[in-house]
Coordinates of C-alpha atoms (C1' of nucleotides) in Angstrom, one line a residue:
Chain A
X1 CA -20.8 45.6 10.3
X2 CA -21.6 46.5 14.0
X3 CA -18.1 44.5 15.7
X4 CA -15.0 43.0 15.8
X5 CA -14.4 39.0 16.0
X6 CA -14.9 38.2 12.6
X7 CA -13.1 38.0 9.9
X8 CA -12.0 42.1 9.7
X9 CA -10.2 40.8 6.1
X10 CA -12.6 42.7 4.2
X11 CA -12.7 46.1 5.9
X12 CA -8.7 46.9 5.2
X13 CA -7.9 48.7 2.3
X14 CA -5.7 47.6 -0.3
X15 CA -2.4 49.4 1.1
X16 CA -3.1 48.1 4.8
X17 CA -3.4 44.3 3.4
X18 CA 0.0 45.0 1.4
X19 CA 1.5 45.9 4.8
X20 CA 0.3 43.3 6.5
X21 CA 1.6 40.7 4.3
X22 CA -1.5 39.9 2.7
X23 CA -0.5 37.3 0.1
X24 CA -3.5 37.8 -1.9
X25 CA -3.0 41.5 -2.5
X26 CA -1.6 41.9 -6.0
X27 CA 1.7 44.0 -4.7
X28 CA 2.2 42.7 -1.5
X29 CA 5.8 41.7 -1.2
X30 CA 4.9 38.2 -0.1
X31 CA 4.0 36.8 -3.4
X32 CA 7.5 37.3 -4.3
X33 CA 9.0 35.8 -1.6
X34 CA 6.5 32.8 -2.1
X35 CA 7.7 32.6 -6.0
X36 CA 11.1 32.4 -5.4
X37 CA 10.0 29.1 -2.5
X38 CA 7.5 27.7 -5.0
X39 CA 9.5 27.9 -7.9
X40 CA 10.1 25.1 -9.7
X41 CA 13.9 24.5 -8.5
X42 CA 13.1 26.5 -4.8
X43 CA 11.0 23.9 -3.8
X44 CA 13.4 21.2 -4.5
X45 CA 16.4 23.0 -2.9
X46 CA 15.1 23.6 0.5
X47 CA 14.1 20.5 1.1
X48 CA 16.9 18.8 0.1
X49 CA 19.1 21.2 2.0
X50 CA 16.6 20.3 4.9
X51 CA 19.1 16.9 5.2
X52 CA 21.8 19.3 6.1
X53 CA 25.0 21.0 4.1
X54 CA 25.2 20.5 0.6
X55 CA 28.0 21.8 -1.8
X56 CA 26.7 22.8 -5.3
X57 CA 27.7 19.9 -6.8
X58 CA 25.8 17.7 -4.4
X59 CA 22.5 19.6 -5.4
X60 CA 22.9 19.1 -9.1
X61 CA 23.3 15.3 -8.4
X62 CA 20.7 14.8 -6.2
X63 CA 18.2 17.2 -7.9
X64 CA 17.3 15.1 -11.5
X65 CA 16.9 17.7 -14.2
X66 CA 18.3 21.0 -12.8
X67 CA 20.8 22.8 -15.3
X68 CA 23.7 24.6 -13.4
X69 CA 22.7 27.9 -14.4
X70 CA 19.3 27.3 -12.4
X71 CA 20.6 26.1 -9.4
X72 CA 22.4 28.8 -9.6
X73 CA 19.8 31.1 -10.2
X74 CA 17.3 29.5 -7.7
X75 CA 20.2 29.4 -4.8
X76 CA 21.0 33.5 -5.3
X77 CA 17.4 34.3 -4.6
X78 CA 16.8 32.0 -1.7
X79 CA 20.0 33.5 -0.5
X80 CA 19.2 36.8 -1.1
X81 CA 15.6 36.2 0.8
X82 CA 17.8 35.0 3.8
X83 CA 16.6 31.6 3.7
X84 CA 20.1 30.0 3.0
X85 CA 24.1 30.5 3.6
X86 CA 26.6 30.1 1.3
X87 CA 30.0 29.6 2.6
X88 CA 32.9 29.6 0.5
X89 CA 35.8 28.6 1.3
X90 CA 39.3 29.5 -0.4
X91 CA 40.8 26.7 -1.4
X92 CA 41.5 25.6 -5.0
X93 CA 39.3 23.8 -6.5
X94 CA 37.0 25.8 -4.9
X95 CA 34.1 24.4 -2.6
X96 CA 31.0 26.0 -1.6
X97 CA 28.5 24.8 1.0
X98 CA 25.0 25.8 0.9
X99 CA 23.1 25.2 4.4
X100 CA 19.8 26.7 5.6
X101 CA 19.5 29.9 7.9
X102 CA 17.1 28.9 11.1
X103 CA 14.3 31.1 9.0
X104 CA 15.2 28.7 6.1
X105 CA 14.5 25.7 8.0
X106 CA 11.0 27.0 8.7
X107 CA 10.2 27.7 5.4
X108 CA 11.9 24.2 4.4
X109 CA 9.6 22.6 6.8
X110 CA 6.4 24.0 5.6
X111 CA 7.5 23.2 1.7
X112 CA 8.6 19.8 2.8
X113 CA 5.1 18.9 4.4
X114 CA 3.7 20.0 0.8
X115 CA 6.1 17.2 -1.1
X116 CA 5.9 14.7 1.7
X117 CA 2.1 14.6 1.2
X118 CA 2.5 15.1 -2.9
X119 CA 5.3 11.8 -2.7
X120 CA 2.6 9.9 -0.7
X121 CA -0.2 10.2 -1.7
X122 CA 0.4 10.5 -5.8
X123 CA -1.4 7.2 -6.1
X124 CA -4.5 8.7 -4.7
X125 CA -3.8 11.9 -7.0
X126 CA -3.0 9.7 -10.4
X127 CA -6.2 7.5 -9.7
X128 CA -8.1 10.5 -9.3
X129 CA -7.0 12.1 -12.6
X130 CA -7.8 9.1 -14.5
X131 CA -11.7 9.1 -13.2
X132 CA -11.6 12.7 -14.8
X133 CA -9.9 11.6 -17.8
X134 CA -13.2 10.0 -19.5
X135 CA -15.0 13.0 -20.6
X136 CA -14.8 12.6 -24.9
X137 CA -15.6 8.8 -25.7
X138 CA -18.8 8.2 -24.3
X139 CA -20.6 7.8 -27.4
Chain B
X1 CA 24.3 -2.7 3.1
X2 CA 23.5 -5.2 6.1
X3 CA 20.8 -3.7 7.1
X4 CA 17.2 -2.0 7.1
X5 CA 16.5 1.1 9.6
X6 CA 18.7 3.2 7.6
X7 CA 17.5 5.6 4.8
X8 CA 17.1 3.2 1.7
X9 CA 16.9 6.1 -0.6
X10 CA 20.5 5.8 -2.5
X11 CA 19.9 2.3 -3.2
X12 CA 16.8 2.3 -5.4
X13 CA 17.0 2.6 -8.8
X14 CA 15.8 5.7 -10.4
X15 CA 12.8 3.7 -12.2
X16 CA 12.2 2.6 -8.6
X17 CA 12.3 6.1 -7.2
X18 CA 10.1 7.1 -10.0
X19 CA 7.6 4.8 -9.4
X20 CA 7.8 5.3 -5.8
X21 CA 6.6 8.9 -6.2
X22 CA 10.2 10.6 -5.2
X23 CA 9.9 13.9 -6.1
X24 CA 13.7 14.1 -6.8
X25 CA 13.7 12.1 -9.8
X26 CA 13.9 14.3 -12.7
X27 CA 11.0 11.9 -14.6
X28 CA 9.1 11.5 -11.5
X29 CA 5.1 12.2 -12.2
X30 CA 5.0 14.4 -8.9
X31 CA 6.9 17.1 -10.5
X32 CA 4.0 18.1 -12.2
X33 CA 1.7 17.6 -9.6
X34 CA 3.9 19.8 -7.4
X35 CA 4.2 22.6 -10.2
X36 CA -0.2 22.4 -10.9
X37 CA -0.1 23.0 -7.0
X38 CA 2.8 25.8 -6.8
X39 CA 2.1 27.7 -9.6
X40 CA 2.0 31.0 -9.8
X41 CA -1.3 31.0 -9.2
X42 CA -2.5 27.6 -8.3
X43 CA -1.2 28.1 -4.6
X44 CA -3.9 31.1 -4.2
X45 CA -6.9 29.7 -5.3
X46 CA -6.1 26.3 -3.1
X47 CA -5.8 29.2 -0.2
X48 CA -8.6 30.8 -1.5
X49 CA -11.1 27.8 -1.6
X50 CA -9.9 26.7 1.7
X51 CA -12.6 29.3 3.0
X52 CA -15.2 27.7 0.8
X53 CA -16.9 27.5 -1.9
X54 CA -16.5 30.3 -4.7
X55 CA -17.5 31.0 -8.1
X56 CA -15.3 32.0 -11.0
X57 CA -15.9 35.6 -10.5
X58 CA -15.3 35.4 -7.1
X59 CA -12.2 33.8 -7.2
X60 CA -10.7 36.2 -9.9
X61 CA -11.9 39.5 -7.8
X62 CA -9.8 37.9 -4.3
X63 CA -7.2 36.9 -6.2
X64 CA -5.4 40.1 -6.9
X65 CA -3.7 40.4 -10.3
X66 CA -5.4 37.1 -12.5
X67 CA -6.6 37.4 -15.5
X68 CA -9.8 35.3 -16.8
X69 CA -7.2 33.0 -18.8
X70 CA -4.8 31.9 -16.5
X71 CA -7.4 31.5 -13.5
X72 CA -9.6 29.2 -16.0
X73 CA -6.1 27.2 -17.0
X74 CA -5.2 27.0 -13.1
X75 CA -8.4 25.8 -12.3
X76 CA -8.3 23.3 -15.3
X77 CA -5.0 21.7 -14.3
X78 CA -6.4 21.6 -10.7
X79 CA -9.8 19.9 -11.4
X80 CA -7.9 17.3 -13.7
X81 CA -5.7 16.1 -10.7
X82 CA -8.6 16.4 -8.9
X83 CA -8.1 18.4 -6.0
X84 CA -11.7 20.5 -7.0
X85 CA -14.8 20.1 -7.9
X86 CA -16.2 22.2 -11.0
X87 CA -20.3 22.6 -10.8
X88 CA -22.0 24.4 -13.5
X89 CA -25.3 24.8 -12.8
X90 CA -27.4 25.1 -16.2
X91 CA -29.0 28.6 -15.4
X92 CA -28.6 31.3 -17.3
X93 CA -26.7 33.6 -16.6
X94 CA -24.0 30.6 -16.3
X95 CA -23.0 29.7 -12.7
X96 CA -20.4 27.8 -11.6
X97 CA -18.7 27.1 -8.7
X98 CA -15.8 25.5 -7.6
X99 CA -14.8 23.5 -4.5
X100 CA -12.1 21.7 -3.1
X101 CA -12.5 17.8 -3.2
X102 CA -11.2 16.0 0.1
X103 CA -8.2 15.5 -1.6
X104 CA -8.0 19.3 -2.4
X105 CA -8.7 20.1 0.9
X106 CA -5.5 18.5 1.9
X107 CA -2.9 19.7 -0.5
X108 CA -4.8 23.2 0.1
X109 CA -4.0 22.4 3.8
X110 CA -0.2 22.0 3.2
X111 CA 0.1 25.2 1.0
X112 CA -1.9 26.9 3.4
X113 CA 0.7 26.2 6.2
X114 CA 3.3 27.5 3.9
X115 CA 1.4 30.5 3.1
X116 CA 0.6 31.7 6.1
X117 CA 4.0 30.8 7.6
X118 CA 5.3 33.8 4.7
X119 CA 2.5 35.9 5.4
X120 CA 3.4 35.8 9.1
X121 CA 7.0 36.5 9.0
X122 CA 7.2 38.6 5.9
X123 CA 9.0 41.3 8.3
X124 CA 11.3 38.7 9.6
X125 CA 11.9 38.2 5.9
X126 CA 12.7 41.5 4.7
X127 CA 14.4 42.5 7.4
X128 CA 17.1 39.4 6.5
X129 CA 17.2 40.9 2.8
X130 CA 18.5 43.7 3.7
X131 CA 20.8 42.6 5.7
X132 CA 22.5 40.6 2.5
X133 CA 22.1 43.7 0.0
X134 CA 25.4 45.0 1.3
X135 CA 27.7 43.5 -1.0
X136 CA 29.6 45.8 -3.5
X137 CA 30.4 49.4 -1.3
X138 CA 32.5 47.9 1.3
X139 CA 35.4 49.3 -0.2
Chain C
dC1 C1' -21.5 35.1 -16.0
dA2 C1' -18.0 32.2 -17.3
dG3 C1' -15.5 31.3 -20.0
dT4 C1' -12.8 30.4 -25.1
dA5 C1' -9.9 32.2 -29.0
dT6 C1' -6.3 34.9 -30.7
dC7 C1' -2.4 37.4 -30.7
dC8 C1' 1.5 39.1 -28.6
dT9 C1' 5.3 39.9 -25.1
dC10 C1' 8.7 38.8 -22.1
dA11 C1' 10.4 35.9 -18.4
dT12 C1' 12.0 31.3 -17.5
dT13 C1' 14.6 27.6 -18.9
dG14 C1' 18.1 24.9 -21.2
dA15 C1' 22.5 24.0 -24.0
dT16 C1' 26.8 25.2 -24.8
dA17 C1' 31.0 27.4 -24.0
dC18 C1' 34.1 29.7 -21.1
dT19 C1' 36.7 31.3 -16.4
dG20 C1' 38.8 32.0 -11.7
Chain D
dC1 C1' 34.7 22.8 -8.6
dA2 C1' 31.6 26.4 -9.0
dG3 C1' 30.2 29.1 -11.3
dT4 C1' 29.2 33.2 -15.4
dA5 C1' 28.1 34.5 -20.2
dT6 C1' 25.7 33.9 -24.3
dC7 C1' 22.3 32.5 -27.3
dA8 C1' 18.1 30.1 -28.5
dA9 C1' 13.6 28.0 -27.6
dT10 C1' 9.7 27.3 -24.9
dG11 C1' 5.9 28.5 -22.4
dA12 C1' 3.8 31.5 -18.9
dG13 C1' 1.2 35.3 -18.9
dG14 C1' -1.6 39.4 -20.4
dA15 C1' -4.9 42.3 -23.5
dT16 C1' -8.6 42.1 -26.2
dA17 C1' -12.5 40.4 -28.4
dC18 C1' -15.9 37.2 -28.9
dT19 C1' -19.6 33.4 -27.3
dG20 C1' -23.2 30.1 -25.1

DNA sequence: CAGTATCCTCATTGATACTG
DNA sequence: CAGTATCAATGAGGATACTG
């Protein structure tokens, strides 16, 4: 306990690792922000939108299985964390584009090397469930 | 529709896309792979094991706000898609301890990027909230 | 210590219908 | 087209008690 260069983690109290951003802190503001990006339809937006502008209807089509009131839903938050732009323009019908802020498009790029590596490497993951499947018929 | 260099993507079939691990297909099996690893709290203990090994116990004191059940169902859902390793050693009292596999330790690397980005620019974050909370007194 | 079992609550999600 | 509103169902999550 007698210096500085390690890890000084442990020696902040609870309120200083809240400031700090400390995601493992049960209040600290950062585990909302990282449940709106990991949630099940965040994840899926950003890196989509990571291809560039979609309107809302392009993001339904493209992502299988999301109910409009999700999208919805999912695009309000990331909004509202500043992670995406919606522009609406005022025409009839009406036509929204959703596009990513520059502090979306890091955030994109971090969630997008987590699916990248998901996409290629499932048949590494699937195999590996199966070896752990085995565990009640070994009579 | 000449050609190869371009993005294929749009014309797969969705059984092809499925099979091809595209995590845009609503059936696609790394949809739940991706919601094991961004769960709540499945992204914490994959930052939390990155560190090393730790035992139940451990993990539930670091990991602010888990309870006993849904640490033991995280790390469940993790071990079967084997990203850790679950060693019980027969003493008693019981001790068991968990690790990341090598494919763990990869996935835990790609949440870990994403974690810290948030953890990093959590001011940058909130700062861009409030920014977008003025919407209803501009009258 | 490391869980499992049970019960309970509430948030997330989805289907459907409606609107500017 | 791009949503909102409403209702219904599912499941995530928590509290507590119990066990090998």
């Amino acid at each position: 306990m007698n210096d500085i260069s390690g890890p000084s983690a442990e020696n902040v109290s609870l309120l200083e690792r809240i400031r700090m951003g400390e995601i493992l802190a049960r209040d600290c503001p950062s585990r909302e922000i990282l449940n709106h990006v990991c949630s099940r339809w965040g994840v899926l937006v950003l890196v989509v939108l990571l291809d560039g502008t979609h309107r809302f209807s392009e993001l339904r089509r493209k992502i299988g299985g999301v109910s409009e009131k999700m999208l919805s839903q999912t695009l309000q938050s990331l909004e509202q964390d500043g992670f995406l732009d919606r522009k609406a323009l005022p025409v009839v019908p009406p036509h929204v584009e959703y596009s990513l802020t520059p502090l979306g498009e890091e955030v994109a790029m971090q969630v997008n090397g987590l699916t990248t590596w998901i996409e290629q490497n499932l048949p590494r993951i699937m195999d590996a469930r199966q070896t752990r499947k085995t565990t009640a018929e070994d009579s």
